[in-house]
Short mmCIF file of C-alpha atoms in Angstrom, two decimals:
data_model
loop_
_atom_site.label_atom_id
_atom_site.label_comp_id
_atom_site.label_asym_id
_atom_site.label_seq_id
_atom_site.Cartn_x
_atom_site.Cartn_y
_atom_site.Cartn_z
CA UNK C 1 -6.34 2.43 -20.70
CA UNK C 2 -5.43 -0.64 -23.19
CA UNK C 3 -5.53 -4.07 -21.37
CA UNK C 4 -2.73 -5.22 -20.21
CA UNK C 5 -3.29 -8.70 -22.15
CA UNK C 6 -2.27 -6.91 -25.39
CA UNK C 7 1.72 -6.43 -23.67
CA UNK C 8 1.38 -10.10 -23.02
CA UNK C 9 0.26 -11.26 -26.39
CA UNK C 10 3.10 -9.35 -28.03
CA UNK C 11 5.70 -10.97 -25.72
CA UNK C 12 4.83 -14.85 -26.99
CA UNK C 13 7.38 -16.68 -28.50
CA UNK C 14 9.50 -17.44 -25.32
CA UNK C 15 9.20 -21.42 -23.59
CA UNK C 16 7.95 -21.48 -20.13
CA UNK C 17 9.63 -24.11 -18.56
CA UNK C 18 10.70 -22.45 -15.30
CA UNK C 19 9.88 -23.72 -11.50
CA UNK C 20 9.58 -21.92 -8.31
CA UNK C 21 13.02 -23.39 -7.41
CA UNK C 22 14.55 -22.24 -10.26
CA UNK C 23 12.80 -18.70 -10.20
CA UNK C 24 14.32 -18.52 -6.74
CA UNK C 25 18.06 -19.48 -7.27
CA UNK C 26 18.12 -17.15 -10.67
CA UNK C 27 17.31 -14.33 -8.34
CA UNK C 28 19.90 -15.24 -5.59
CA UNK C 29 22.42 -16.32 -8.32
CA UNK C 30 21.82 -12.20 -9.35
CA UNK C 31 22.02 -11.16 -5.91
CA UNK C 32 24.67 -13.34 -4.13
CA UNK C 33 27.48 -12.28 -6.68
CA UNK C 34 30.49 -9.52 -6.12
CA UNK C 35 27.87 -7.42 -4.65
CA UNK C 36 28.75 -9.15 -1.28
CA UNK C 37 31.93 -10.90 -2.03
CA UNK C 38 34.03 -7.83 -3.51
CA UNK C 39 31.73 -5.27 -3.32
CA UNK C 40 31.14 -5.59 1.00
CA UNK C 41 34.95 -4.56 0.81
CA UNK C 42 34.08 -1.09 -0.62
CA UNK C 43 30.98 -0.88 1.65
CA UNK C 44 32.86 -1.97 4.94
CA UNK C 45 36.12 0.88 3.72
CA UNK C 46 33.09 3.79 3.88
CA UNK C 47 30.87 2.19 6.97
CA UNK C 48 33.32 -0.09 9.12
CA UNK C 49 31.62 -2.23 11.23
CA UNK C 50 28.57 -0.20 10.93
CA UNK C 51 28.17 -1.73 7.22
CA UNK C 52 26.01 -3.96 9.32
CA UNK C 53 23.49 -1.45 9.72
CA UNK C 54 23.85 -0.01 5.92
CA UNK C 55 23.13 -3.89 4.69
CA UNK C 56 20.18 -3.76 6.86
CA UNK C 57 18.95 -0.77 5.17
CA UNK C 58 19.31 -1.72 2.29
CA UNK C 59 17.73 -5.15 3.05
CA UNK C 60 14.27 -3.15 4.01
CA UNK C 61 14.22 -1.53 0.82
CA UNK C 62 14.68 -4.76 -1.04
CA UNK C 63 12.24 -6.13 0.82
CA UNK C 64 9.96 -3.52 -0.11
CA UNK C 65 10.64 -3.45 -3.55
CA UNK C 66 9.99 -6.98 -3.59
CA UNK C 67 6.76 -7.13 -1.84
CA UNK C 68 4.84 -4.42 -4.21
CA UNK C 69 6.90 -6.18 -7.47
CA UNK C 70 5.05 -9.33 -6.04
CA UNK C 71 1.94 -8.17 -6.27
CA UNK C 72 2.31 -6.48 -9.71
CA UNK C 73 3.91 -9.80 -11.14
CA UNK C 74 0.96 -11.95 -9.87
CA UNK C 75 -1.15 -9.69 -11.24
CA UNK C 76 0.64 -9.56 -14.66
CA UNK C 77 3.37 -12.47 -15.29
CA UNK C 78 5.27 -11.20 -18.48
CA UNK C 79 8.79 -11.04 -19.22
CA UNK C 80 8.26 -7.14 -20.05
CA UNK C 81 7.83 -7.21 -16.55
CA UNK C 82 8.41 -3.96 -14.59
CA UNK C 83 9.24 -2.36 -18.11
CA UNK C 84 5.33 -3.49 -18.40
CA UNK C 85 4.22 -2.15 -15.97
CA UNK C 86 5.29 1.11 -15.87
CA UNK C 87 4.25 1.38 -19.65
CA UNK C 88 0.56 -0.10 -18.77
CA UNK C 89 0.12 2.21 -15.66
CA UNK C 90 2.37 5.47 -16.10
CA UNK C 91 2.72 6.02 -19.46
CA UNK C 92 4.45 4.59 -22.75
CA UNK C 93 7.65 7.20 -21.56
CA UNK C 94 8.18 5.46 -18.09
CA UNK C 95 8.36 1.83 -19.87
CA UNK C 96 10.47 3.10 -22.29
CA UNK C 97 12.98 4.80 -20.18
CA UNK C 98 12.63 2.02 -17.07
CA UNK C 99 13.23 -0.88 -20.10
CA UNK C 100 16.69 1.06 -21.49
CA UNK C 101 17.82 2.28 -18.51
CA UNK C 102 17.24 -1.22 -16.29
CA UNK C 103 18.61 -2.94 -19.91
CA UNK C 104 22.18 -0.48 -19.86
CA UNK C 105 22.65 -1.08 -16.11
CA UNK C 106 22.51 -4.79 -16.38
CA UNK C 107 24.37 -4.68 -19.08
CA UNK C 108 26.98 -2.81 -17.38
CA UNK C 109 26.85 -4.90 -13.93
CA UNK C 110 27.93 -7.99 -16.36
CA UNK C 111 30.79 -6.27 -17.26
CA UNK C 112 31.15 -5.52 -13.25
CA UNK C 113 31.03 -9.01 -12.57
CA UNK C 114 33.61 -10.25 -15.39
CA UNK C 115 36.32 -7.85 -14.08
CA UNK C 116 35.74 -8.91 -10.61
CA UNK C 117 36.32 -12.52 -12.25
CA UNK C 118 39.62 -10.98 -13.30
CA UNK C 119 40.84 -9.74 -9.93
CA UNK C 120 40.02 -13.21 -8.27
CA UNK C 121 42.01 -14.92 -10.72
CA UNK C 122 45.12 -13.20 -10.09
CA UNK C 123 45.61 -14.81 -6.93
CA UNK C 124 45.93 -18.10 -8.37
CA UNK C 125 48.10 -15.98 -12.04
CA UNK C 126 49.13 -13.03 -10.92
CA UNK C 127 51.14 -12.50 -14.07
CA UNK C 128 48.16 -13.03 -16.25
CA UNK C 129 46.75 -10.23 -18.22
CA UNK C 130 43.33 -10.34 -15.67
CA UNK C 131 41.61 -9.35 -19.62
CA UNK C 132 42.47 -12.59 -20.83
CA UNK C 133 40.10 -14.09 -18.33
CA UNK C 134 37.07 -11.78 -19.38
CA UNK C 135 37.08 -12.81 -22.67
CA UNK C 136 37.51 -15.87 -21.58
CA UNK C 137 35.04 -16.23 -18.95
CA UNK C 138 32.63 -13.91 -20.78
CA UNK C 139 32.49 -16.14 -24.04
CA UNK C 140 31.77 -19.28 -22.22
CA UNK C 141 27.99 -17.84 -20.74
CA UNK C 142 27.41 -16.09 -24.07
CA UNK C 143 27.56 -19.81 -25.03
CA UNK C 144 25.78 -20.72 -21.82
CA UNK C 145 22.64 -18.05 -22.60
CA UNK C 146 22.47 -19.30 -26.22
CA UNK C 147 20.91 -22.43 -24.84
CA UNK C 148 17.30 -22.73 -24.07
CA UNK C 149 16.10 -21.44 -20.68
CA UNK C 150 15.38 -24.76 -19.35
CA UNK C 151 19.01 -25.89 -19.41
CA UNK C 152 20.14 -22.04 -18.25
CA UNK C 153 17.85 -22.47 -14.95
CA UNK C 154 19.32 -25.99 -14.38
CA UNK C 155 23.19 -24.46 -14.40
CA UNK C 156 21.96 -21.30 -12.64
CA UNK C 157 20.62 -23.45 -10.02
CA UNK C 158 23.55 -25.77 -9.46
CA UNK C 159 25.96 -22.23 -9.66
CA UNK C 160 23.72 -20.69 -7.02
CA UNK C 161 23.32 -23.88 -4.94
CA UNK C 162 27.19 -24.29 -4.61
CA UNK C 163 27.40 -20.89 -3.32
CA UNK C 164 24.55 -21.02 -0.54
CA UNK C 165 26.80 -24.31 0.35
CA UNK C 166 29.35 -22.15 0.71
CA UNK C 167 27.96 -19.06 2.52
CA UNK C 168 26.27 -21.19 5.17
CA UNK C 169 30.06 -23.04 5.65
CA UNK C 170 31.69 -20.02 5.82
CA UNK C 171 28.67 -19.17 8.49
CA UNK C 172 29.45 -22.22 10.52
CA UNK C 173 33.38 -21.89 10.43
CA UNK C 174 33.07 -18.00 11.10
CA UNK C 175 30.68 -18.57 14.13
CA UNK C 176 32.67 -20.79 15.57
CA UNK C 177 36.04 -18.82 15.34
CA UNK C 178 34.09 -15.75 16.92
CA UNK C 179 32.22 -17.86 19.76
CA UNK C 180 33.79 -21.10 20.49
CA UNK C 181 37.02 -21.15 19.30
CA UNK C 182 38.81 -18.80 22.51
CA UNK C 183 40.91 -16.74 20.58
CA UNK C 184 41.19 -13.40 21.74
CA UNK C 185 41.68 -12.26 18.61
CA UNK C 186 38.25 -12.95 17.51
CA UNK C 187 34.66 -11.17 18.74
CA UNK C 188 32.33 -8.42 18.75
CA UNK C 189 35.14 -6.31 20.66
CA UNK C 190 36.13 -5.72 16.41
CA UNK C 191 33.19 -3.63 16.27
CA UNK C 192 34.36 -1.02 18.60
CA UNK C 193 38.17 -1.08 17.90
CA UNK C 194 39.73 1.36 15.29
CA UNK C 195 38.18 3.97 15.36
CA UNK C 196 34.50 2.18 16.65
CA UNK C 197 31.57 0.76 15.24
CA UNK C 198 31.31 4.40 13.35
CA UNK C 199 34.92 5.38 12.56
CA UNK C 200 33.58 7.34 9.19
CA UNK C 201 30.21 8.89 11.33
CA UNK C 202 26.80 8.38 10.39
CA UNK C 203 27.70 9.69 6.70
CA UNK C 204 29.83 6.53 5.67
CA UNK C 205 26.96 4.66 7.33
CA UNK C 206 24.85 6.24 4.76
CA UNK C 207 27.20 5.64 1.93
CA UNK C 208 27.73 2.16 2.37
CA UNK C 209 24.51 1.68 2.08
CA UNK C 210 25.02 2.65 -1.99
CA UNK C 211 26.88 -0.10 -1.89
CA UNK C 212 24.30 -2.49 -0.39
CA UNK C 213 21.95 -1.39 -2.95
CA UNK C 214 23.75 -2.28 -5.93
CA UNK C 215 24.40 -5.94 -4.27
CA UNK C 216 20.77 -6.34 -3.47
CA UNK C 217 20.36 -5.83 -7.22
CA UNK C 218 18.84 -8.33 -9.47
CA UNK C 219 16.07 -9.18 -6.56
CA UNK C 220 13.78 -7.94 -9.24
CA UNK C 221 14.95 -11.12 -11.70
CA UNK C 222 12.20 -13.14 -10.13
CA UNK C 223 9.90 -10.47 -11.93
CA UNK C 224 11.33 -10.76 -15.50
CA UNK C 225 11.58 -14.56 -15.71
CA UNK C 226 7.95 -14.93 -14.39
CA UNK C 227 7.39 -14.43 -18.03
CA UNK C 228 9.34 -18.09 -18.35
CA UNK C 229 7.28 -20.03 -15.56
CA UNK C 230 5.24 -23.14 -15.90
CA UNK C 231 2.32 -21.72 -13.16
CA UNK C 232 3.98 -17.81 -12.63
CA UNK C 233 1.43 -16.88 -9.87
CA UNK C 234 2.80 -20.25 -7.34
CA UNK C 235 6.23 -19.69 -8.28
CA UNK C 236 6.49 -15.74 -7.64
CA UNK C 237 4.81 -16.17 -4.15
CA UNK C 238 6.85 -19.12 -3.40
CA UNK C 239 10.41 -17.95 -4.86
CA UNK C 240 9.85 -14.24 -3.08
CA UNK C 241 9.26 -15.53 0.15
CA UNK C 242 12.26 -17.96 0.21
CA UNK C 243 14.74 -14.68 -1.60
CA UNK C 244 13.65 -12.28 0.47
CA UNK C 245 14.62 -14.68 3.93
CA UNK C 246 17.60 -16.23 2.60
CA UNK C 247 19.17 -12.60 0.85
CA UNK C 248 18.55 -11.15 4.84
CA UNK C 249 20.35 -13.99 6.44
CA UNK C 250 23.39 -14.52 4.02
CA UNK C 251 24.08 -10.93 3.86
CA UNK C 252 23.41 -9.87 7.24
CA UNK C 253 24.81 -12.75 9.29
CA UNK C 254 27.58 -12.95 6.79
CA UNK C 255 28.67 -9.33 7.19
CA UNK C 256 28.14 -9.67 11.27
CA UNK C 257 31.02 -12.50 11.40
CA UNK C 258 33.45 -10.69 8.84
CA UNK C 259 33.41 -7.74 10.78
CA UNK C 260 33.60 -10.09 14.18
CA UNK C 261 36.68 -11.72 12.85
CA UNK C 262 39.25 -8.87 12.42
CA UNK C 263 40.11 -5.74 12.37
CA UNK C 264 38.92 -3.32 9.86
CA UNK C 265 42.75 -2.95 8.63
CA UNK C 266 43.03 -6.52 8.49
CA UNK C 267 39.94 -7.07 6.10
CA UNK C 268 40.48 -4.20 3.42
CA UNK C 269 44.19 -5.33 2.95
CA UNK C 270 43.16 -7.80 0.09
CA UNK C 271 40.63 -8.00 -2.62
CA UNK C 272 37.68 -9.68 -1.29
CA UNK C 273 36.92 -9.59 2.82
CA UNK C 274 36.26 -13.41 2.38
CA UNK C 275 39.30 -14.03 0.75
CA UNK C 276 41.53 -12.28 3.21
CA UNK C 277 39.51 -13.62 6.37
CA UNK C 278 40.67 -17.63 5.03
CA UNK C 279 43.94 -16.49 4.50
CA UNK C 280 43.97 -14.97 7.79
CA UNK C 281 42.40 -17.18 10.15
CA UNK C 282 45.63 -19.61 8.55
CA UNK C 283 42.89 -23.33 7.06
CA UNK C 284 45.49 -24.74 4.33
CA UNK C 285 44.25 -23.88 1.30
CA UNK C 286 41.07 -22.05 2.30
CA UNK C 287 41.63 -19.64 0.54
CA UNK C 288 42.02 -21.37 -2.90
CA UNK C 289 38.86 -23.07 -2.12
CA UNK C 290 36.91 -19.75 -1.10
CA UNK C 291 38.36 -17.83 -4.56
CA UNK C 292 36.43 -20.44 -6.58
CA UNK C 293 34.09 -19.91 -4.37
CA UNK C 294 34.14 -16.25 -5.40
CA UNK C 295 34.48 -16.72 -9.12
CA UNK C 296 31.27 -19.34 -9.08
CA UNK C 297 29.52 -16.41 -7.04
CA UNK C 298 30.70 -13.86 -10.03
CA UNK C 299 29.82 -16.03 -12.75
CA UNK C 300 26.63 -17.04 -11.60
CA UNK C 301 25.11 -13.27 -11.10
CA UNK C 302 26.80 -12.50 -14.78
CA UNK C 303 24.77 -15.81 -16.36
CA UNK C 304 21.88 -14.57 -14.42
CA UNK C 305 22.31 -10.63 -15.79
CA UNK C 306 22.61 -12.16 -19.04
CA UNK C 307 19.58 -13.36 -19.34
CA UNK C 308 17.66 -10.53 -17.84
CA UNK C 309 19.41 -8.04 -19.73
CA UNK C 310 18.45 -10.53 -22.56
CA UNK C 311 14.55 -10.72 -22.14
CA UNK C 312 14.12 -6.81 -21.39
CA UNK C 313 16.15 -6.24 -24.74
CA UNK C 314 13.22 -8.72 -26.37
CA UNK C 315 10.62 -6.95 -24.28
CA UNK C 316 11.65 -3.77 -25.67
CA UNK C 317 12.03 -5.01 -29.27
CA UNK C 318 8.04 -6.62 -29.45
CA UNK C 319 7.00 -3.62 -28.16
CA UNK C 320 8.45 -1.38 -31.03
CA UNK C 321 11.51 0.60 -29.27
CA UNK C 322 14.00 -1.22 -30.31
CA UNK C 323 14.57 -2.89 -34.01
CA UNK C 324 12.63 -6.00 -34.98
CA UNK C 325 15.74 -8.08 -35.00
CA UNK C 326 16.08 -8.00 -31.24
CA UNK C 327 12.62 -9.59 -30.65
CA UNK C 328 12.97 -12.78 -32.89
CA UNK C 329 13.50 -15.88 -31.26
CA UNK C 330 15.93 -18.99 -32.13
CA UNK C 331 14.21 -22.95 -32.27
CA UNK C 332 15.29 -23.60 -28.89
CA UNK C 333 12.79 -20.40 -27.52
CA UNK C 334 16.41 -18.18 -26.97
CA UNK C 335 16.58 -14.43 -28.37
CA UNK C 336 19.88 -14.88 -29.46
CA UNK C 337 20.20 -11.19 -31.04
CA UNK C 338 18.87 -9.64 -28.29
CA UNK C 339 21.90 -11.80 -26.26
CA UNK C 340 24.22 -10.57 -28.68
CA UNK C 341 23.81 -7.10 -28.34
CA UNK C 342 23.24 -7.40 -24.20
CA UNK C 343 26.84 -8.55 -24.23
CA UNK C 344 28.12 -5.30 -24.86
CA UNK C 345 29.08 -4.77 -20.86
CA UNK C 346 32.22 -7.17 -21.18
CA UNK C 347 33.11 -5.43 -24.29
CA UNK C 348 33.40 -2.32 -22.28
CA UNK C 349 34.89 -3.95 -19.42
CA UNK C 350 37.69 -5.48 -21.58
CA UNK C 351 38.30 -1.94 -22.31
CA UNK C 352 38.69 -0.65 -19.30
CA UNK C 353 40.68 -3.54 -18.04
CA UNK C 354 43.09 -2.55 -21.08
CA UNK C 355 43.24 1.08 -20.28
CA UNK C 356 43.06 1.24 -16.63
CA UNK C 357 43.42 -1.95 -14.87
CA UNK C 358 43.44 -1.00 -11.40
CA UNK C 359 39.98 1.07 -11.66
CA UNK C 360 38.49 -1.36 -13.62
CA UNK C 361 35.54 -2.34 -10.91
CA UNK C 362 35.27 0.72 -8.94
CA UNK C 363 34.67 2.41 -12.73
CA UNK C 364 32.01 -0.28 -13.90
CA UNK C 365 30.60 -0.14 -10.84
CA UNK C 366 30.09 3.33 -10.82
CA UNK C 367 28.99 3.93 -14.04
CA UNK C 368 26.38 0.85 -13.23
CA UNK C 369 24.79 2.44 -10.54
CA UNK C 370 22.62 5.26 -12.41
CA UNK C 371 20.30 2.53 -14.17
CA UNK C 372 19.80 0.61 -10.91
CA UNK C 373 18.77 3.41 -8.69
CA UNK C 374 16.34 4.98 -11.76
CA UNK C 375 14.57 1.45 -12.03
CA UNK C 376 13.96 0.89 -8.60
CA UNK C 377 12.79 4.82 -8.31
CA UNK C 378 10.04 3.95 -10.61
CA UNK C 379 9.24 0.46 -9.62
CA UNK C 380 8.13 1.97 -6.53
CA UNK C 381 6.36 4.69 -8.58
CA UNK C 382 4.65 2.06 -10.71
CA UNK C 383 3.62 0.47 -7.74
CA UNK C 384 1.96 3.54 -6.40
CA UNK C 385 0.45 3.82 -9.37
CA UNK C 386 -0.59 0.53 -9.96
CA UNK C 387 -2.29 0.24 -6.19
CA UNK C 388 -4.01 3.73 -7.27
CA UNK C 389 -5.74 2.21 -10.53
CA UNK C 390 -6.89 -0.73 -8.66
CA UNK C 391 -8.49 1.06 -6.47
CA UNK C 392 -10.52 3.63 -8.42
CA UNK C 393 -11.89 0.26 -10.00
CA UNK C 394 -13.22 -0.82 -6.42
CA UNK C 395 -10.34 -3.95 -7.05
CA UNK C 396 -7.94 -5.65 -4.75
CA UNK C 397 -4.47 -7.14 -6.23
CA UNK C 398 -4.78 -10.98 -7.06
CA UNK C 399 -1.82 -11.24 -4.10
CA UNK C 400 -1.56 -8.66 -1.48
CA UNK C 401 1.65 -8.18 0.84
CA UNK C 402 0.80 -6.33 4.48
CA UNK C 403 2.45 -2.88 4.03
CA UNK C 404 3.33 -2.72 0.06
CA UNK C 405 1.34 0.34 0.17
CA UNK C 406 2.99 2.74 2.06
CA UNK C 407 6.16 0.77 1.25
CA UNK C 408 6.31 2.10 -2.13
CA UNK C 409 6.66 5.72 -1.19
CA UNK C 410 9.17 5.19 1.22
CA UNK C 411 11.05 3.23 -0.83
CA UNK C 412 10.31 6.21 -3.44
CA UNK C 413 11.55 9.07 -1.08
CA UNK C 414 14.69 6.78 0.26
CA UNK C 415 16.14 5.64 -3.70
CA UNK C 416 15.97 9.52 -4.67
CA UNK C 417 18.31 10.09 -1.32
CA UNK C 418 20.65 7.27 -2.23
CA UNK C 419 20.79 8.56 -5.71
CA UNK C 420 21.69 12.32 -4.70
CA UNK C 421 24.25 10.47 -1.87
CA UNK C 422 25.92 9.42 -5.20
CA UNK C 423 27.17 12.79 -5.85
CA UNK C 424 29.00 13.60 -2.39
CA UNK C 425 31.19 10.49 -2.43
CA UNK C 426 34.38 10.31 -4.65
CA UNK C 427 34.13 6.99 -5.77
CA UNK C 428 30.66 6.93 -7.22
CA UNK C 429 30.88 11.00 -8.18
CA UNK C 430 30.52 9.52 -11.63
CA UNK C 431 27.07 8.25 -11.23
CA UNK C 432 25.63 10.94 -12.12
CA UNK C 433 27.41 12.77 -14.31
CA UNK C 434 27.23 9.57 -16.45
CA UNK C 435 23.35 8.75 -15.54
CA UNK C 436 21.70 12.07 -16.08
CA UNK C 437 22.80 12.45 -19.76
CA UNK C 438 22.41 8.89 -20.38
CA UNK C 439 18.56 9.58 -19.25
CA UNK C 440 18.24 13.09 -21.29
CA UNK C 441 19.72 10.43 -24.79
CA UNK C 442 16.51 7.94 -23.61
CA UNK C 443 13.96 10.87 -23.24
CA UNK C 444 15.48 12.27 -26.66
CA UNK C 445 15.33 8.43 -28.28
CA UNK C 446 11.70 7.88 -27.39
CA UNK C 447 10.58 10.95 -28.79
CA UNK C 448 12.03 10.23 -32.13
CA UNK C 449 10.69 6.98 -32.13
CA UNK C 450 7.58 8.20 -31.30
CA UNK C 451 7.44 10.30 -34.44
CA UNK C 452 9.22 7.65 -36.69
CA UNK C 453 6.18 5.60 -35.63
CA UNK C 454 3.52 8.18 -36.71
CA UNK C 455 5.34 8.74 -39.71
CA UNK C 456 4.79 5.01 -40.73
CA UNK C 457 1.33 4.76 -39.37
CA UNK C 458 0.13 7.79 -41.38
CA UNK C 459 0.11 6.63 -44.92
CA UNK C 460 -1.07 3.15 -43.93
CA UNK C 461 -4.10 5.40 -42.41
CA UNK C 462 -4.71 7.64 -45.62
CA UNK C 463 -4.38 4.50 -47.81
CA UNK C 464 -7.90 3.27 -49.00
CA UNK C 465 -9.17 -0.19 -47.63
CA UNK C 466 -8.72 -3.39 -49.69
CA UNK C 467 -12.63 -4.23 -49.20
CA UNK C 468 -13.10 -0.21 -50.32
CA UNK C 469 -15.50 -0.06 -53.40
CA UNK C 470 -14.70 2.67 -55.95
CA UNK C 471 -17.85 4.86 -56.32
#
């Protein structure tokens, strides 16, 4: 087995300028986007107030995906990342098809994001074409992206930090409308009315918990922009600890008061369950205030998908599976053409918008969800694999989380369950009819590169040397 120095060296060309605080707020500005503020709608339609329990499952396997990415990206800080690792320790295949696949879904969840911008403006334009505001929106972080990464973790920072401000406000008002306020209207007696804390059984339990996946994505971000830290091995132990508490607590608590406050009927009659709670609980204006709110949230985990959908693109490009162009790097440390090309997700949301307006973000979403399940599959696969090597070598990992181990198989056995779920649900029945073939194209691609490759290499193997004396 090479070293795993030589994926390093290839990746060199991008600044490392971020901090731990930074590292942290990209990660939650991924996380903390319409995966809980427009997405917690579809979850809490399948689950009711059960979606509690769904977040909370999905929470464990976050955490476990985090703990044995933790120890892989202390052991390895690259921007490659989990695309690395899985190359390093499975095989050149896995990092090829984890690097494409992870690259299309993030791709994808950007265009997710921008037509959930869309839907959240049409409460303030409702006569607006909601496309209009994807271009629009989507042009301004291409801008944003072009920068260098210093100045993108400063605005990711200040986008995520405004929305923590706001979570943890809309924690305090909540709380206090459920427990101190004396309105009969508002308590845990929500959980058991309509139908009860299960009205859709254990099954929409289950299914929710898709959901929760797919707004825990982008957890792994931490991982990719290691490869941009001043000291990676401080700031990945310091900015998974602090994501890993704060992603429990805003989703969990959050989810516990929205189902506290009203009726399931009353929450899925609008667009976002935050949205509709403000309008309903009657704060002049809240609403308004909560929608940018919203839109911040959306526009922060596109800027951060951006720019992680950005660096694998470069990450695949240095290591020769995708063109050359894609790996070069602008003055200011940015890979520009691999940003170019990653934008491709609000071209197809624009699209789709156009054609079917309506569907728009149950489609993208859908579609979305193939790549995010596959990469997580194999992160914990890598992990196994990576634990495995170690020890043959009588080694221990540079950082070492209590229960990673046998983490990684359950997480393993529980993301091929969620991905199978996929197919007994009508509104992600796409998944993998989309997915699968989308895999079979990758498998196909490598191979052909593989043999373009020793095509090239052979006659620059049967020329003779330069230093070569004639005899």
């Amino acid at each position: 087995m090479a070293e795993f120095s030589d994926i390093q060296t290839r990746e060199i060309g991008l600044q490392k300028s971020l901090t731990a605080r930074q590292l942290g707020m990209i990660a939650l500005g991924g996380a903390i986007g319409t995966g809980l503020f427009l997405g917690s709608r579809f979850a809490i339609g399948f689950a009711g107030p059960s979606v509690v329990l769904s977040y909370l499952i999905g929470g464990m396997i976050a955490l476990l995906l985090m703990g044995g990415l933790a120890e892989m990206t202390v052991q390895h800080p690259t921007s490659g990342s989990f695309g690395a690792y899985a190359e390093h320790y499975i095989g050149p295949l896995a990092g090829f098809l984890v690097r494409y696949m992870y690259w299309g879904c993030i791709v994808l969840a950007v265009g997710t994001e921008v037509t959930a911008v869309g839907e959240y403006m049409q409460l303030w334009f409702p006569e607006a074409p909601a496309w209009i505001w994807v271009v629009l929106f989507g042009g301004a972080l291409i801008v944003v992206n072009a920068m260098n990464v210093k100045s993108f973790g400063t605005l990711e920072y200040w986008f995520s930090a405004i929305k923590v401000f706001a979570i943890i406000a809309f924690i305090v008002v909540a709380g206090w409308l459920v427990f101190f306020s004396g309105d009969q209207r508002r308590g845990v007696h929500n959980w058991g009315a309509e139908g009860g804390f299960m009205p859709n059984g254990l099954s929409g339990m289950w299914f929710a918990v898709i959901v929760s996946i797919f707004s825990y994505l982008s957890v792994e971000m931490i991982a990719v922009a290691a490869g941009e830290a001043a000291e990676p091995e401080k700031a990945v132990k310091k900015a998974f600890r602090a994501t890993a508490f704060r992603l429990l607590v805003f989703y969990i608590l959050t989810l516990s008061l929205i189902v506290s406050i009203a009726p399931v009927s009353e929450i899925l009659s609008g667009s976002s369950p935050f949205v509709t709670v403000m309008q309903g609980i009657g704060i002049p204006f809240a609403d308004s205030v909560l929608n940018f709110v919203v839109i911040i949230a959306a526009l922060s985990a596109m800027n951060s998908q951006l720019y992680v959908s950005t660096r694998m693109m470069f990450s695949l490009s240095r290591a020769g599976d995708a063109p050359r162009i894609f790996g070069a790097v602008a003055k200011n440390g940015a890979p520009v053409n691999a940003l170019l090309l990653s934008t491709g997700g609000i071209a197809v949301a624009t699209v789709i918008y156009v054609l079917a307006p309506a569907d728009a973000f149950t489609m993208m979403f859908a579609i979305s969800m193939f790549g995010a399940l596959f990469t997580w599959f194999m992160i914990f696969v890598t992990h196994i694999a990576f634990r495995r090597h170690l020890a043959v070598r009588g080694e221990k990992p540079k950082y070492s989380v209590r229960g990673a181990r046998p983490g990684a198989v359950i997480g393993a056995v529980l993301m091929f369950a969620i991905a199978i779920s996929t197919a007994l649900t009508e509104e992600f029945r796409a998944t993998l009819p989309f997915g699968v073939p989308c895999l079979a194209l990758a498998i196909g691609a490598f191979f052909l590169v593989q043999r373009r490759r020793r095509a090239t290499a052979a006659p620059l193997a049967a020329a003779p040397s330069a230093t070569t004396k004639e005899p």
